[in-house]
Short mmCIF file of C-alpha atoms in Angstrom, two decimals:
data_model
loop_
_atom_site.label_atom_id
_atom_site.label_comp_id
_atom_site.label_asym_id
_atom_site.label_seq_id
_atom_site.Cartn_x
_atom_site.Cartn_y
_atom_site.Cartn_z
CA UNK V 1 0.00 0.00 0.00
CA UNK V 2 2.85 2.34 0.90
CA UNK V 3 4.53 1.62 -2.44
CA UNK V 4 1.29 2.45 -4.25
CA UNK V 5 0.96 5.75 -2.35
CA UNK V 6 4.57 6.67 -3.13
CA UNK V 7 3.99 5.70 -6.75
CA UNK V 8 0.94 7.96 -6.96
CA UNK V 9 2.86 10.83 -5.39
CA UNK V 10 5.22 10.88 -8.35
CA UNK V 11 4.34 14.07 -10.25
CA UNK V 12 4.80 12.36 -13.64
CA UNK V 13 2.34 9.65 -12.66
CA UNK V 14 -0.10 12.33 -11.50
CA UNK V 15 0.29 14.20 -14.79
CA UNK V 16 -0.33 11.01 -16.76
CA UNK V 17 -3.43 10.13 -14.74
CA UNK V 18 -4.87 13.67 -14.89
CA UNK V 19 -4.14 14.09 -18.59
CA UNK V 20 -5.61 10.67 -19.43
CA UNK V 21 -8.70 11.20 -17.28
CA UNK V 22 -9.52 14.60 -18.82
CA UNK V 23 -8.88 13.23 -22.31
CA UNK V 24 -11.44 10.46 -21.90
CA UNK V 25 -13.97 12.81 -20.32
CA UNK V 26 -14.09 14.44 -23.74
CA UNK V 27 -13.25 11.48 -25.97
CA UNK V 28 -14.60 8.43 -24.13
CA UNK V 29 -16.57 7.41 -27.21
CA UNK V 30 -13.30 6.62 -29.00
CA UNK V 31 -12.99 3.55 -26.75
CA UNK V 32 -15.74 2.01 -28.86
CA UNK V 33 -14.03 0.23 -31.80
CA UNK V 34 -16.96 1.18 -34.05
CA UNK V 35 -16.73 4.89 -33.26
CA UNK V 36 -14.50 7.25 -35.23
CA UNK V 37 -14.31 10.96 -35.90
CA UNK V 38 -17.01 11.89 -38.35
CA UNK V 39 -18.59 14.67 -40.40
CA UNK V 40 -17.42 16.74 -43.39
CA UNK V 41 -13.62 16.67 -43.80
CA UNK V 42 -13.23 13.29 -42.10
CA UNK V 43 -15.79 11.40 -44.17
CA UNK V 44 -14.98 12.99 -47.53
CA UNK V 45 -11.21 13.38 -47.19
CA UNK V 46 -9.19 12.07 -44.24
CA UNK V 47 -10.84 8.66 -43.72
CA UNK V 48 -10.90 7.71 -47.44
CA UNK V 49 -7.26 8.75 -47.96
CA UNK V 50 -6.13 6.67 -44.97
CA UNK V 51 -8.15 3.69 -46.17
CA UNK V 52 -6.70 4.03 -49.68
CA UNK V 53 -3.12 4.11 -48.35
CA UNK V 54 -3.73 1.00 -46.26
CA UNK V 55 -5.31 -1.01 -49.07
CA UNK V 56 -2.71 -0.03 -51.66
CA UNK V 57 0.19 -1.19 -49.50
CA UNK V 58 -1.40 -4.22 -47.78
CA UNK V 59 -3.56 -5.57 -50.63
CA UNK V 60 -1.92 -4.19 -53.80
CA UNK V 61 1.66 -4.39 -52.46
CA UNK V 62 2.56 -0.94 -53.79
CA UNK V 63 3.08 2.53 -52.38
CA UNK V 64 0.56 4.99 -53.87
CA UNK V 65 2.91 7.45 -55.55
CA UNK V 66 0.31 7.58 -58.31
CA UNK V 67 -3.42 6.89 -58.55
CA UNK V 68 -5.61 6.43 -61.58
CA UNK V 69 -8.73 7.26 -59.55
CA UNK V 70 -8.28 11.02 -59.71
CA UNK V 71 -8.40 12.96 -62.97
CA UNK V 72 -6.46 11.10 -65.70
CA UNK V 73 -3.94 10.09 -63.08
CA UNK V 74 -2.63 12.00 -60.07
CA UNK V 75 0.52 11.95 -57.85
CA UNK V 76 -1.52 11.40 -54.70
CA UNK V 77 1.49 11.25 -52.37
CA UNK V 78 2.36 14.84 -53.35
CA UNK V 79 -0.95 16.08 -51.91
CA UNK V 80 0.38 17.32 -48.57
CA UNK V 81 -2.81 16.79 -46.55
CA UNK V 82 -2.79 13.05 -47.24
CA UNK V 83 0.34 12.72 -45.04
CA UNK V 84 1.50 9.70 -47.05
CA UNK V 85 5.18 10.48 -46.39
CA UNK V 86 4.54 11.03 -42.69
CA UNK V 87 6.49 8.12 -41.15
CA UNK V 88 4.54 7.82 -37.83
CA UNK V 89 1.30 8.02 -39.80
CA UNK V 90 2.43 5.42 -42.34
CA UNK V 91 3.78 2.94 -39.78
CA UNK V 92 0.76 3.10 -37.47
CA UNK V 93 -1.70 2.73 -40.38
CA UNK V 94 0.10 -0.45 -41.48
CA UNK V 95 0.21 -1.83 -37.92
CA UNK V 96 -3.24 -0.87 -36.64
CA UNK V 97 -5.36 -0.01 -39.67
CA UNK V 98 -6.75 3.34 -40.88
CA UNK V 99 -9.01 4.16 -37.92
CA UNK V 100 -7.37 2.69 -34.82
CA UNK V 101 -4.04 4.15 -35.93
CA UNK V 102 -5.44 7.67 -35.85
CA UNK V 103 -7.03 7.14 -32.45
CA UNK V 104 -3.61 6.09 -31.10
CA UNK V 105 -1.81 8.97 -32.81
CA UNK V 106 -4.42 11.43 -31.54
CA UNK V 107 -3.98 10.28 -27.94
CA UNK V 108 -0.16 10.02 -28.09
CA UNK V 109 0.22 13.49 -29.64
CA UNK V 110 -2.01 14.90 -26.94
CA UNK V 111 -0.10 13.04 -24.22
CA UNK V 112 3.28 14.22 -25.53
CA UNK V 113 2.05 17.83 -25.65
CA UNK V 114 0.53 17.51 -22.20
CA UNK V 115 3.77 16.23 -20.64
CA UNK V 116 5.82 18.95 -22.33
CA UNK V 117 3.38 21.57 -21.09
CA UNK V 118 3.92 20.24 -17.57
CA UNK V 119 7.72 20.33 -18.03
CA UNK V 120 7.54 23.94 -19.23
CA UNK V 121 5.44 24.93 -16.23
CA UNK V 122 7.51 22.92 -13.75
CA UNK V 123 10.64 24.83 -14.76
CA UNK V 124 8.80 27.96 -13.62
CA UNK V 125 7.80 26.53 -10.27
CA UNK V 126 4.25 25.63 -11.27
CA UNK V 127 2.89 22.36 -9.85
CA UNK V 128 0.48 19.63 -10.87
CA UNK V 129 -2.78 21.36 -9.89
CA UNK V 130 -2.14 24.56 -11.91
CA UNK V 131 -0.94 22.30 -14.73
CA UNK V 132 -4.28 20.48 -14.76
CA UNK V 133 -6.05 23.83 -15.25
CA UNK V 134 -3.66 24.97 -18.00
CA UNK V 135 -3.86 21.57 -19.70
CA UNK V 136 -7.66 21.61 -19.80
CA UNK V 137 -7.77 25.25 -20.88
CA UNK V 138 -5.42 24.65 -23.80
CA UNK V 139 -6.16 21.19 -25.16
CA UNK V 140 -9.92 21.28 -24.61
CA UNK V 141 -10.64 24.86 -25.59
CA UNK V 142 -13.46 25.56 -28.04
CA UNK V 143 -10.89 25.92 -30.81
CA UNK V 144 -9.62 22.35 -30.39
CA UNK V 145 -13.02 20.78 -29.84
CA UNK V 146 -14.44 22.57 -32.87
CA UNK V 147 -11.55 21.57 -35.16
CA UNK V 148 -11.33 17.82 -34.48
CA UNK V 149 -12.38 17.11 -38.07
CA UNK V 150 -9.19 18.80 -39.30
CA UNK V 151 -6.47 16.26 -38.58
CA UNK V 152 -3.73 18.49 -40.01
CA UNK V 153 -4.59 21.29 -37.59
CA UNK V 154 -5.22 19.35 -34.39
CA UNK V 155 -2.14 17.11 -34.29
CA UNK V 156 0.48 19.86 -34.86
CA UNK V 157 -1.15 22.12 -32.27
CA UNK V 158 -1.24 19.23 -29.79
CA UNK V 159 2.56 18.95 -29.94
CA UNK V 160 3.24 22.70 -29.96
CA UNK V 161 4.32 22.56 -26.26
CA UNK V 162 6.99 20.02 -27.29
CA UNK V 163 8.44 22.54 -29.71
CA UNK V 164 8.51 25.24 -27.03
CA UNK V 165 10.03 22.89 -24.46
CA UNK V 166 12.95 22.27 -26.82
CA UNK V 167 13.62 26.01 -26.70
CA UNK V 168 13.83 25.89 -22.89
CA UNK V 169 16.26 22.98 -23.07
CA UNK V 170 18.50 24.73 -25.58
CA UNK V 171 18.67 27.92 -23.55
CA UNK V 172 19.70 25.85 -20.53
CA UNK V 173 22.10 23.35 -22.13
CA UNK V 174 23.20 25.02 -25.42
CA UNK V 175 23.42 21.66 -27.22
CA UNK V 176 22.89 21.12 -30.94
CA UNK V 177 20.72 18.09 -30.31
CA UNK V 178 18.02 20.36 -28.85
CA UNK V 179 17.91 22.15 -32.22
CA UNK V 180 17.63 18.78 -33.97
CA UNK V 181 14.75 17.71 -31.73
CA UNK V 182 12.95 21.03 -32.26
CA UNK V 183 13.26 20.80 -36.04
CA UNK V 184 12.06 17.19 -35.97
CA UNK V 185 8.92 18.33 -34.14
CA UNK V 186 8.45 21.16 -36.64
CA UNK V 187 8.96 18.73 -39.53
CA UNK V 188 6.36 16.36 -38.05
CA UNK V 189 3.93 19.29 -37.92
CA UNK V 190 4.63 19.94 -41.61
CA UNK V 191 4.05 16.30 -42.57
CA UNK V 192 0.56 16.46 -41.07
CA UNK V 193 -0.23 18.64 -44.05
CA UNK V 194 -1.65 21.99 -42.92
CA UNK V 195 0.65 24.84 -43.92
CA UNK V 196 -1.25 27.59 -42.11
CA UNK V 197 -0.85 25.69 -38.84
CA UNK V 198 2.88 25.38 -39.52
CA UNK V 199 3.08 29.15 -40.03
CA UNK V 200 1.31 29.79 -36.71
CA UNK V 201 3.52 27.21 -34.93
CA UNK V 202 6.67 28.74 -36.43
CA UNK V 203 5.52 32.19 -35.32
CA UNK V 204 4.98 30.86 -31.77
CA UNK V 205 8.35 29.07 -31.92
CA UNK V 206 10.26 32.21 -32.91
CA UNK V 207 8.35 34.48 -30.51
CA UNK V 208 8.92 32.14 -27.56
CA UNK V 209 12.60 31.83 -28.41
CA UNK V 210 13.00 35.58 -28.79
CA UNK V 211 11.31 36.39 -25.49
CA UNK V 212 13.20 33.81 -23.43
CA UNK V 213 16.59 34.01 -25.16
CA UNK V 214 16.78 37.82 -25.19
CA UNK V 215 19.55 38.92 -22.87
CA UNK V 216 20.51 35.30 -22.14
CA UNK V 217 22.10 34.18 -25.41
CA UNK V 218 24.75 36.06 -27.34
CA UNK V 219 23.76 37.41 -30.76
CA UNK V 220 26.13 34.92 -32.43
CA UNK V 221 24.46 31.96 -30.68
CA UNK V 222 21.01 33.35 -31.51
CA UNK V 223 21.80 33.62 -35.24
CA UNK V 224 23.57 30.26 -35.34
CA UNK V 225 20.54 28.60 -33.77
CA UNK V 226 18.24 29.85 -36.51
CA UNK V 227 20.66 29.09 -39.33
CA UNK V 228 20.87 25.48 -38.15
CA UNK V 229 17.13 25.29 -37.42
CA UNK V 230 16.12 26.57 -40.88
CA UNK V 231 18.62 24.28 -42.62
CA UNK V 232 17.52 21.16 -40.73
CA UNK V 233 13.83 21.94 -41.17
CA UNK V 234 14.30 22.23 -44.94
CA UNK V 235 16.37 19.04 -44.95
CA UNK V 236 13.80 17.02 -42.98
CA UNK V 237 10.84 18.29 -45.03
CA UNK V 238 12.52 18.06 -48.45
CA UNK V 239 11.08 14.62 -49.41
CA UNK V 240 7.55 16.06 -49.20
CA UNK V 241 8.37 19.65 -50.08
CA UNK V 242 9.77 18.92 -53.55
CA UNK V 243 6.81 16.91 -54.97
CA UNK V 244 4.29 19.22 -53.30
CA UNK V 245 5.86 22.34 -54.81
CA UNK V 246 6.00 20.65 -58.24
CA UNK V 247 2.33 19.71 -57.93
CA UNK V 248 1.37 23.26 -56.95
CA UNK V 249 3.01 24.62 -60.10
CA UNK V 250 0.91 22.29 -62.26
CA UNK V 251 -2.35 22.69 -60.34
CA UNK V 252 -5.22 24.50 -62.01
CA UNK V 253 -6.21 27.80 -60.43
CA UNK V 254 -9.73 29.03 -61.14
CA UNK V 255 -10.19 32.49 -62.66
CA UNK V 256 -12.21 35.26 -61.08
CA UNK V 257 -11.29 34.44 -57.50
CA UNK V 258 -10.61 37.00 -54.83
CA UNK V 259 -6.94 36.16 -54.40
CA UNK V 260 -4.43 33.32 -54.30
CA UNK V 261 -5.00 33.22 -50.52
CA UNK V 262 -8.67 32.38 -50.82
CA UNK V 263 -9.83 30.53 -47.74
CA UNK V 264 -6.43 30.67 -46.05
CA UNK V 265 -5.31 32.41 -42.88
CA UNK V 266 -2.54 34.41 -44.54
CA UNK V 267 0.44 35.62 -42.46
CA UNK V 268 -0.58 39.34 -42.49
CA UNK V 269 -3.83 38.35 -40.77
CA UNK V 270 -1.85 37.20 -37.74
CA UNK V 271 -2.50 40.76 -36.60
CA UNK V 272 -5.98 39.47 -35.69
CA UNK V 273 -4.35 37.89 -32.64
CA UNK V 274 -3.64 41.41 -31.39
CA UNK V 275 -6.50 43.25 -33.07
CA UNK V 276 -9.67 41.12 -33.50
CA UNK V 277 -12.22 42.16 -36.12
CA UNK V 278 -9.48 43.72 -38.21
CA UNK V 279 -11.81 43.81 -41.20
CA UNK V 280 -14.70 45.20 -39.21
CA UNK V 281 -16.75 42.05 -38.72
CA UNK V 282 -19.55 42.26 -36.17
CA UNK V 283 -18.28 40.39 -33.07
CA UNK V 284 -21.83 39.31 -32.18
CA UNK V 285 -22.01 36.91 -35.12
CA UNK V 286 -19.83 34.28 -36.74
CA UNK V 287 -21.57 34.25 -40.09
CA UNK V 288 -18.67 35.90 -41.83
CA UNK V 289 -18.47 38.34 -44.69
CA UNK V 290 -19.69 37.11 -48.07
CA UNK V 291 -17.01 37.71 -50.71
CA UNK V 292 -18.51 35.70 -53.57
CA UNK V 293 -21.30 33.17 -53.83
CA UNK V 294 -18.85 30.37 -53.05
CA UNK V 295 -16.52 32.03 -50.58
CA UNK V 296 -16.91 33.90 -47.31
CA UNK V 297 -14.40 35.28 -44.87
CA UNK V 298 -14.80 34.56 -41.16
CA UNK V 299 -12.65 35.85 -38.31
CA UNK V 300 -12.63 33.32 -35.50
CA UNK V 301 -11.79 34.58 -32.03
CA UNK V 302 -9.56 32.15 -30.21
CA UNK V 303 -7.53 32.10 -27.00
CA UNK V 304 -3.98 30.99 -27.72
CA UNK V 305 -3.39 29.61 -24.25
CA UNK V 306 -0.31 31.65 -23.35
CA UNK V 307 0.70 30.52 -19.85
CA UNK V 308 3.05 32.59 -17.70
CA UNK V 309 4.21 32.38 -14.14
#
């Protein structure tokens, strides 16, 4: 009994139990083998693409670099959102199937982010109870709950605390391997296929580094960090980046649209974080501003979950 009590007093055990308990308060239905994420993007995009990857490799014994089922033939692996070159995604799909693999990845990404959030807070003297509040506020905010159908948004934002924790470790230890780990996390975010999320994560990465390294690191170390980080990120993402860029150059763009950024959260609109309703939208509604019959612009208010001691 005493061993059990001592075991439960371990803060890492407490973090695991709290994080797991809160997760299944919100996602207990995923324990049912017949239950999966559903609606819109999942049913028409993510689930079919995962099923196709599984069947092509397991049944057809080939990797789907090319498919005859789209247009007159299409390099399906080059479509970034399919995440076909994402190694954790590929391996887990082959081991556990299209649906169970995502359930496992979803939970493990959350758990990794949750532990790193705790490690960030612990370095600032914040304990398990405040962590539980911060963890719930961040991972189960309206933004995350409302975006579960977008796999490429949710998974990178789940592991954002891991990226920031690598910054803390580098500032403390000044080792190159911390840069490698950070760029591997950033590359994993990229391979989940949502570029706007990568832009937001990179902005958070740089801002966090700037705030915490200012006055601590020498200018030479600061610049060297980013030279290495940019180089390694490009190196790790190159296998997907090259075919995706080639595909984008050949992709058809419709005429008469508003802009090339249609439907995207473009970098200049990051000012909305500081100044909501930048385009004058009525904050009482979320209906958006109609641009054309097929496209509307909506500013979504969201709390970024910035935690400070």
